XYZ file of C-alpha atoms in Angstrom:
529
model
C -127.393 -83.166 -56.000
C -126.135 -80.655 -53.345
C -125.936 -77.543 -55.834
C -129.674 -77.408 -55.437
C -129.885 -77.497 -51.945
C -129.972 -74.391 -49.582
C -127.040 -73.252 -47.631
C -129.278 -73.642 -44.548
C -130.237 -77.304 -45.539
C -126.669 -78.020 -45.923
C -125.835 -76.697 -42.490
C -128.564 -78.503 -40.742
C -127.324 -81.742 -42.223
C -123.757 -81.401 -40.866
C -124.427 -82.663 -37.501
C -123.884 -86.272 -38.237
C -121.097 -88.886 -37.997
C -118.038 -88.501 -40.426
C -115.390 -90.723 -41.416
C -113.254 -88.058 -42.402
C -113.191 -84.040 -42.502
C -111.011 -82.271 -44.727
C -110.155 -78.759 -43.836
C -109.404 -76.577 -46.920
C -110.871 -76.024 -50.257
C -108.156 -75.372 -52.450
C -106.795 -77.910 -54.978
C -105.279 -80.244 -52.306
C -108.340 -80.421 -50.111
C -110.372 -80.893 -53.171
C -108.413 -83.720 -54.426
C -108.564 -85.499 -50.944
C -112.373 -84.962 -50.828
C -113.067 -86.137 -54.260
C -111.061 -89.496 -53.737
C -112.224 -90.344 -50.190
C -115.976 -89.678 -51.367
C -115.340 -91.990 -54.295
C -114.143 -94.694 -51.984
C -117.427 -94.465 -50.294
C -116.217 -92.594 -47.232
C -118.766 -90.143 -45.361
C -116.487 -87.208 -46.308
C -116.753 -83.488 -45.294
C -114.847 -80.684 -46.690
C -114.993 -77.204 -44.853
C -113.356 -74.141 -46.350
C -113.208 -71.049 -44.219
C -113.439 -68.559 -47.470
C -114.420 -69.628 -50.773
C -113.689 -72.400 -52.698
C -110.061 -71.721 -54.152
C -109.937 -68.464 -52.560
C -106.359 -68.988 -51.716
C -103.365 -70.075 -53.879
C -105.682 -72.203 -56.016
C -107.126 -69.066 -57.900
C -103.859 -67.401 -57.900
C -101.678 -69.618 -59.412
C -99.735 -69.346 -62.905
C -102.515 -71.371 -64.358
C -99.993 -73.689 -65.730
C -100.644 -77.691 -65.528
C -96.627 -78.248 -66.160
C -94.335 -80.949 -65.557
C -91.719 -78.870 -63.688
C -89.012 -78.087 -66.178
C -87.403 -75.611 -64.040
C -87.138 -77.734 -61.091
C -84.920 -79.905 -63.047
C -81.934 -77.513 -62.620
C -82.608 -78.017 -58.744
C -82.462 -81.780 -59.052
C -85.924 -82.106 -57.760
C -86.446 -85.125 -60.219
C -89.118 -86.764 -57.901
C -91.556 -83.812 -58.359
C -90.786 -83.392 -62.233
C -91.337 -87.167 -62.870
C -94.765 -86.929 -60.880
C -95.544 -83.631 -62.484
C -95.095 -85.091 -66.039
C -97.042 -87.836 -65.524
C -99.945 -86.088 -64.076
C -99.743 -83.534 -66.565
C -100.476 -86.213 -69.573
C -103.271 -87.672 -67.267
C -104.833 -84.475 -66.992
C -104.641 -83.641 -70.859
C -106.396 -86.940 -71.699
C -109.106 -86.704 -69.113
C -109.842 -82.859 -68.809
C -110.143 -81.882 -72.623
C -111.727 -78.412 -72.737
C -110.291 -77.522 -69.064
C -106.804 -78.780 -69.253
C -105.350 -77.565 -72.651
C -101.890 -78.041 -74.541
C -99.846 -75.081 -74.284
C -96.805 -74.439 -76.827
C -93.873 -72.506 -75.171
C -91.149 -70.399 -76.948
C -87.782 -70.090 -74.659
C -85.852 -67.129 -75.706
C -82.167 -67.081 -75.060
C -79.882 -63.849 -75.075
C -76.525 -62.908 -74.593
C -75.703 -62.704 -71.086
C -78.240 -65.016 -69.919
C -77.113 -67.337 -66.822
C -78.251 -70.853 -68.739
C -76.274 -71.499 -72.193
C -78.949 -72.416 -74.766
C -77.322 -75.981 -75.066
C -77.789 -76.615 -71.483
C -81.222 -75.766 -71.606
C -81.837 -77.930 -74.742
C -80.430 -80.693 -72.799
C -83.056 -80.081 -69.862
C -85.675 -80.156 -72.366
C -84.539 -83.676 -73.973
C -84.788 -85.191 -70.233
C -88.262 -83.434 -69.957
C -89.398 -85.203 -73.255
C -88.181 -88.517 -72.148
C -89.902 -88.188 -68.538
C -93.037 -87.219 -70.802
C -92.643 -89.822 -73.296
C -93.193 -87.482 -75.992
C -90.213 -85.823 -78.279
C -91.836 -82.098 -78.483
C -88.994 -79.664 -78.331
C -87.108 -78.200 -81.285
C -84.386 -75.555 -81.626
C -84.720 -72.297 -83.494
C -82.410 -69.923 -84.992
C -82.591 -66.294 -84.177
C -84.475 -65.514 -87.592
C -87.174 -68.032 -86.973
C -87.700 -66.725 -83.720
C -88.727 -63.561 -85.017
C -91.250 -65.053 -87.027
C -92.609 -67.108 -84.262
C -92.586 -64.310 -81.546
C -92.900 -61.010 -83.564
C -92.537 -58.477 -80.820
C -89.501 -60.237 -79.057
C -86.384 -58.118 -79.233
C -83.522 -59.018 -81.795
C -80.402 -57.368 -79.836
C -78.216 -60.258 -78.498
C -81.085 -62.692 -79.106
C -78.947 -66.235 -79.748
C -81.843 -68.514 -80.487
C -84.438 -70.525 -78.710
C -86.327 -73.709 -78.445
C -90.141 -74.867 -78.526
C -91.457 -77.189 -76.276
C -95.022 -78.196 -74.718
C -96.780 -77.849 -71.555
C -100.415 -77.310 -70.362
C -102.644 -74.783 -68.739
C -106.021 -74.436 -67.237
C -108.228 -72.349 -65.353
C -107.156 -73.070 -61.758
C -110.421 -72.221 -59.920
C -112.599 -74.149 -62.276
C -110.564 -77.125 -61.906
C -111.043 -76.999 -58.027
C -114.810 -76.401 -58.550
C -114.946 -79.545 -60.974
C -112.958 -81.824 -58.583
C -115.250 -80.639 -55.725
C -118.327 -81.073 -57.574
C -117.548 -84.534 -58.285
C -116.723 -85.350 -54.913
C -120.170 -84.039 -54.109
C -121.733 -86.333 -56.842
C -120.070 -89.205 -55.377
C -121.601 -88.630 -51.789
C -119.479 -86.121 -50.180
C -120.635 -82.802 -48.811
C -118.544 -79.395 -48.822
C -119.479 -76.030 -47.511
C -117.681 -72.720 -47.856
C -117.578 -70.006 -45.582
C -117.015 -72.733 -42.984
C -114.286 -71.670 -40.662
C -112.722 -74.301 -38.383
C -111.946 -72.340 -35.065
C -110.395 -75.487 -33.054
C -110.214 -79.239 -33.007
C -111.810 -81.760 -30.775
C -109.594 -83.930 -28.697
C -110.070 -87.148 -26.784
C -108.933 -87.789 -23.512
C -105.629 -89.057 -24.850
C -105.174 -85.929 -26.788
C -105.926 -87.511 -30.110
C -107.681 -85.402 -32.616
C -111.581 -86.356 -33.207
C -113.279 -83.645 -34.747
C -113.617 -79.965 -35.506
C -115.294 -76.838 -34.062
C -116.783 -74.915 -37.181
C -118.167 -71.385 -37.354
C -120.185 -70.164 -40.201
C -119.104 -67.301 -41.904
C -121.666 -66.355 -44.251
C -124.033 -63.381 -43.716
C -127.007 -65.407 -43.339
C -125.257 -67.938 -40.877
C -125.020 -65.308 -38.000
C -122.020 -66.961 -36.544
C -123.815 -70.154 -35.843
C -121.330 -73.165 -34.729
C -121.206 -76.853 -34.608
C -118.806 -79.597 -33.242
C -118.428 -82.234 -35.554
C -116.583 -85.539 -34.911
C -114.762 -87.882 -37.237
C -112.000 -90.273 -36.524
C -109.882 -88.810 -39.134
C -109.048 -84.876 -39.851
C -107.201 -83.718 -42.785
C -105.516 -80.176 -42.714
C -104.996 -79.017 -46.376
C -105.364 -75.642 -45.681
C -102.302 -74.148 -47.876
C -100.708 -71.153 -46.291
C -102.620 -71.412 -43.365
C -101.382 -75.221 -42.375
C -99.053 -74.097 -39.420
C -101.940 -72.177 -37.971
C -104.276 -75.302 -37.793
C -101.276 -77.474 -36.781
C -100.700 -74.862 -34.066
C -103.933 -76.302 -32.366
C -102.273 -79.389 -31.619
C -98.729 -77.564 -30.802
C -97.032 -78.400 -34.204
C -93.917 -76.052 -34.568
C -93.946 -73.792 -37.695
C -92.827 -75.595 -40.850
C -93.604 -73.424 -43.659
C -92.044 -71.091 -45.678
C -94.661 -68.826 -47.382
C -93.181 -67.340 -50.696
C -95.501 -64.911 -52.762
C -95.885 -65.079 -56.377
C -97.384 -62.115 -58.317
C -98.417 -61.580 -61.963
C -99.475 -58.865 -64.411
C -102.265 -59.207 -66.596
C -102.616 -57.097 -69.852
C -105.051 -56.894 -72.648
C -104.269 -59.006 -75.445
C -104.450 -56.253 -77.673
C -101.578 -54.406 -76.309
C -99.641 -57.717 -75.478
C -100.349 -60.033 -78.257
C -99.135 -63.669 -77.937
C -99.685 -66.578 -80.210
C -98.177 -68.841 -77.837
C -96.377 -68.685 -74.260
C -93.032 -67.424 -74.126
C -90.340 -67.762 -71.470
C -86.971 -66.216 -70.715
C -84.398 -65.323 -67.975
C -84.818 -62.206 -65.975
C -82.441 -59.746 -66.984
C -81.680 -58.823 -63.196
C -81.638 -62.302 -61.441
C -81.924 -64.630 -64.265
C -85.241 -66.245 -62.936
C -87.338 -67.869 -65.505
C -90.463 -65.671 -66.283
C -93.057 -66.155 -68.875
C -95.914 -64.378 -70.564
C -98.969 -66.866 -71.414
C -101.948 -66.278 -73.490
C -104.991 -67.286 -70.884
C -108.877 -66.897 -71.568
C -108.224 -63.766 -73.959
C -105.616 -61.866 -71.852
C -101.889 -61.873 -71.424
C -100.733 -63.189 -68.162
C -97.079 -62.319 -67.084
C -94.956 -63.578 -64.077
C -93.912 -64.443 -61.679
C -92.050 -63.193 -58.697
C -90.833 -65.364 -55.884
C -90.288 -63.716 -52.540
C -90.769 -64.108 -49.125
C -94.050 -63.102 -47.807
C -93.952 -60.266 -45.228
C -97.275 -58.784 -45.522
C -99.791 -59.178 -42.571
C -102.600 -60.741 -44.656
C -102.753 -64.123 -45.688
C -106.237 -63.955 -47.097
C -105.541 -61.117 -49.390
C -101.828 -60.850 -50.388
C -100.970 -57.932 -53.133
C -98.380 -57.041 -55.080
C -95.790 -54.383 -54.217
C -94.406 -51.775 -56.165
C -91.111 -53.534 -56.360
C -92.765 -56.428 -57.688
C -94.348 -54.348 -60.372
C -91.213 -52.537 -61.403
C -89.367 -56.208 -61.511
C -91.924 -57.903 -63.823
C -92.003 -54.646 -66.019
C -88.333 -54.637 -66.342
C -88.400 -57.945 -67.855
C -91.357 -57.188 -70.165
C -89.510 -54.255 -71.451
C -86.112 -55.987 -71.812
C -87.558 -58.616 -74.123
C -90.445 -56.683 -75.721
C -89.238 -53.423 -75.868
C -91.217 -52.524 -79.067
C -94.527 -52.953 -77.254
C -93.415 -50.343 -74.891
C -95.976 -51.433 -72.006
C -96.073 -49.638 -68.671
C -98.131 -49.545 -65.777
C -101.058 -47.659 -67.871
C -101.460 -50.812 -69.492
C -102.152 -53.236 -66.786
C -105.508 -54.756 -66.651
C -105.474 -56.438 -63.165
C -102.631 -57.850 -61.022
C -102.821 -61.494 -59.224
C -100.751 -62.368 -55.913
C -100.682 -65.794 -54.480
C -98.835 -67.337 -51.630
C -96.896 -70.807 -52.244
C -96.495 -72.552 -48.818
C -93.199 -74.668 -49.004
C -91.487 -76.591 -46.575
C -88.792 -74.333 -44.883
C -85.329 -75.575 -45.180
C -83.587 -72.543 -44.797
C -82.232 -71.783 -48.362
C -81.238 -68.155 -48.945
C -82.678 -68.398 -52.361
C -86.554 -68.666 -52.151
C -86.626 -70.333 -55.594
C -84.444 -73.122 -54.795
C -87.028 -74.568 -51.632
C -88.437 -77.702 -52.845
C -91.836 -77.827 -54.205
C -92.315 -81.538 -53.012
C -95.326 -81.926 -50.693
C -94.581 -82.783 -47.244
C -96.950 -84.689 -44.652
C -96.904 -84.382 -40.680
C -99.154 -86.501 -38.523
C -99.612 -84.968 -35.155
C -101.866 -86.036 -32.381
C -103.720 -87.865 -34.961
C -103.976 -84.654 -37.345
C -102.687 -85.046 -40.723
C -101.137 -82.110 -42.315
C -100.485 -81.930 -46.133
C -98.414 -78.822 -47.456
C -96.363 -78.032 -50.484
C -96.635 -79.542 -54.047
C -98.293 -78.120 -56.729
C -101.388 -77.626 -58.799
C -100.455 -80.255 -61.694
C -99.927 -82.900 -58.608
C -103.114 -82.734 -56.610
C -104.206 -86.562 -57.174
C -100.715 -87.907 -56.082
C -100.909 -85.668 -52.655
C -104.435 -87.011 -52.324
C -103.336 -90.609 -52.253
C -100.353 -90.266 -50.456
C -102.401 -88.358 -47.468
C -105.259 -91.051 -47.650
C -102.710 -93.790 -47.585
C -101.091 -92.370 -44.246
C -104.690 -92.313 -42.486
C -106.298 -95.497 -44.210
C -105.847 -97.921 -40.854
C -107.823 -95.112 -39.067
C -110.660 -94.874 -41.311
C -113.609 -97.125 -41.008
C -113.347 -100.570 -42.919
C -109.672 -99.538 -44.077
C -110.987 -98.566 -47.531
C -108.904 -99.181 -50.808
C -108.509 -95.965 -53.018
C -108.347 -96.434 -56.600
C -104.823 -94.923 -57.522
C -105.544 -95.803 -61.392
C -108.866 -94.519 -61.430
C -109.555 -91.377 -63.597
C -108.600 -88.163 -61.944
C -111.811 -86.508 -63.621
C -115.024 -88.304 -64.119
C -116.080 -88.781 -67.829
C -117.552 -85.644 -69.021
C -120.942 -86.007 -71.847
C -119.482 -85.655 -75.196
C -119.380 -82.141 -76.677
C -121.738 -83.414 -79.195
C -124.591 -83.592 -76.523
C -124.738 -79.603 -76.343
C -126.714 -77.762 -78.793
C -125.215 -78.115 -82.432
C -125.976 -74.226 -82.499
C -122.975 -73.698 -80.188
C -119.404 -73.380 -82.010
C -117.518 -76.569 -81.299
C -114.783 -74.772 -79.213
C -117.535 -73.545 -76.986
C -119.233 -76.763 -76.563
C -115.896 -78.339 -75.438
C -115.234 -75.386 -73.228
C -118.446 -75.879 -71.424
C -118.091 -79.713 -71.084
C -114.279 -79.046 -69.486
C -115.276 -76.565 -67.098
C -118.607 -77.972 -65.890
C -117.977 -81.894 -66.606
C -121.255 -83.974 -65.894
C -123.157 -80.634 -64.779
C -122.738 -79.095 -68.258
C -126.119 -80.416 -69.826
C -127.701 -78.904 -66.706
C -126.291 -75.685 -67.186
C -127.399 -75.724 -70.815
C -131.088 -76.593 -69.650
C -130.903 -73.556 -66.949
C -129.961 -71.060 -69.858
C -132.548 -68.196 -70.593
C -132.692 -67.499 -74.518
C -129.704 -66.105 -76.000
C -127.415 -66.869 -72.870
C -125.552 -69.591 -74.467
C -124.496 -67.612 -77.529
C -123.665 -64.020 -75.987
C -120.427 -63.557 -74.514
C -120.153 -61.233 -71.188
C -118.393 -58.115 -72.687
C -116.270 -59.932 -75.064
C -114.694 -62.237 -72.625
C -114.777 -66.113 -73.289
C -117.581 -66.728 -70.570
C -121.177 -66.698 -71.919
C -124.068 -65.337 -69.865
C -125.437 -68.795 -69.301
C -122.498 -69.492 -66.916
C -123.097 -66.634 -64.677
C -126.623 -67.779 -64.287
C -125.647 -71.138 -63.427
C -122.881 -69.998 -60.935
C -125.156 -67.705 -59.186
C -128.118 -70.359 -58.875
C -126.069 -73.611 -58.217
C -122.236 -73.103 -57.312
C -122.434 -71.940 -53.644
C -121.723 -68.170 -54.347
C -121.819 -66.124 -50.844
C -120.333 -63.021 -51.996
C -120.097 -61.001 -55.196
C -116.440 -61.676 -55.198
C -117.042 -65.467 -55.411
C -118.828 -64.965 -58.655
C -116.622 -62.373 -60.223
C -113.275 -63.537 -59.360
C -113.414 -67.353 -59.097
C -116.624 -68.799 -60.539
C -116.139 -66.754 -63.763
C -112.751 -65.042 -64.001
C -114.261 -61.395 -64.971
C -112.365 -59.595 -62.314
C -109.337 -60.585 -63.877
C -110.338 -60.375 -67.663
C -112.345 -56.908 -67.837
C -111.161 -53.443 -67.502
C -112.041 -52.241 -63.802
C -112.690 -55.975 -62.822
C -116.128 -55.901 -64.519
C -117.555 -52.937 -62.954
C -118.536 -51.219 -65.961
C -121.118 -54.193 -66.648
C -122.360 -54.849 -63.351
C -125.673 -53.546 -64.294
C -126.260 -56.302 -66.660
C -124.599 -58.803 -64.450
C -127.050 -57.874 -61.667
C -129.956 -58.328 -63.881
C -128.974 -61.941 -64.409
C -127.366 -62.887 -61.023
C -129.359 -60.819 -58.189
C -132.737 -62.955 -58.897
C -130.642 -66.344 -58.613
C -128.925 -65.477 -55.658
C -132.050 -64.336 -53.742
C -130.435 -61.079 -52.518
C -132.573 -57.745 -51.876
C -131.253 -54.375 -53.184
C -129.600 -53.503 -50.074
C -127.670 -56.876 -50.104
C -126.644 -56.123 -53.766
C -125.336 -52.624 -52.929
C -123.322 -53.864 -50.010
C -121.825 -56.645 -52.125
C -120.995 -54.344 -54.881
C -119.649 -51.713 -52.912
C -117.294 -54.598 -51.184
C -116.210 -55.758 -54.391
C -115.122 -52.304 -55.955
C -113.270 -52.166 -52.755
C -111.650 -55.513 -52.858
C -110.599 -55.067 -56.800
C -109.123 -51.842 -56.233
C -107.062 -52.547 -53.330
C -106.123 -56.421 -54.164
C -106.434 -56.961 -57.743
C -105.016 -54.062 -59.404
C -101.748 -51.945 -59.035
C -100.747 -50.537 -55.476
C -101.801 -47.178 -54.486
């Protein structure tokens, strides 16, 4: 399989005829790549940075049915999302996890409690499961121990799901590779090839990896799909497409679970603008978000939270959890991502539709918008649009599983706790047995600095998952940069002992990568300034 092939070997194998080239290695591109490879097409995925480096590693980690979209009458996206959530819960056990929510209602909230309850009833009907329940204030006090009591009117319980977004992307891409596709990160498309009639017929790609030394190729394919998220308009610009996207920034604060303990997710209205915000238990920390503002920063590659967004989120935390006395000094890390939505000119960014949009221009198909939960729907919509241009006009299996069947958790060593076995199977799918076989003694049992990840995962990621930079390893393959104090810098010596030999880096390369990661984490994943 491709995970044991060197980057040089992959690069040397690129210059061949392709049926389909997908630009973009986030969840949208990964889904298209996986479905095309499953259909037997010679499919290539190219990602300019790392897999999931953009929005798909910076989301709210929710696989949700779009409850908040109901109030904006976005019925279609809600119906699609609820159905896809249920599919993913069934097929992605260990990676897609059910998550209970408690909605809190306070005096002065814009949405009355009974209205929210009506929305939940519709939500449950769409999901074919009746899971919501109303609670009185005294009952809420037992369910959410640290919530403020002043003005509390009661609340509701309901259910959604969550995931590790970057690991979901990796699993989908790896399954596409197992089906015969080829994927390469740090391979930037710098132009499109055009026929005499102007129709797109391929891409010009440049290697961005340090060892690649800027090597480049021109690759041909009858179909090219642009799934680059926040960069969709830039790629569309190669064929003269006018800008269509509105880039919205969503930011989160991450707290240690000891300072912000959560038994379940909690959602409520922000006291200032009444937007829904939420606190989630995730991978042993507490994630709080999100903002929704127009992204006016210069960088798309590394958006950052600004001071105003920090104040906005802390104000909401202090409003509902006053007893915790949380402040900036309690923040473990921050997370900022860009949602690229179709720009319809609405004054309120939150009212822009999250439905996906397709543009076909000079043979280039671009897909934008949508959400993590509906990546399979987006993939099939895109592939249906280009089917007549693909060799043999293939049929795509819309009823097939989203994720390939994984080995049963019982196939992993019995010495592992049941929860750990399920976690490994969910995150690594069919490759979980290979990860176990690659582990050195004790690496399956010992966690990294008390996080949920074990050392065997670090070894496997460094050996087999296309890591080019240290940030790929610590921010996306494993999420240590978000889960550990100082982004995991305090245990970098132990990480180095496992990862450096697997990566094949000399001491100078490791030192440079470590210094670059330390700068990146401080500037982009911590508090501003």
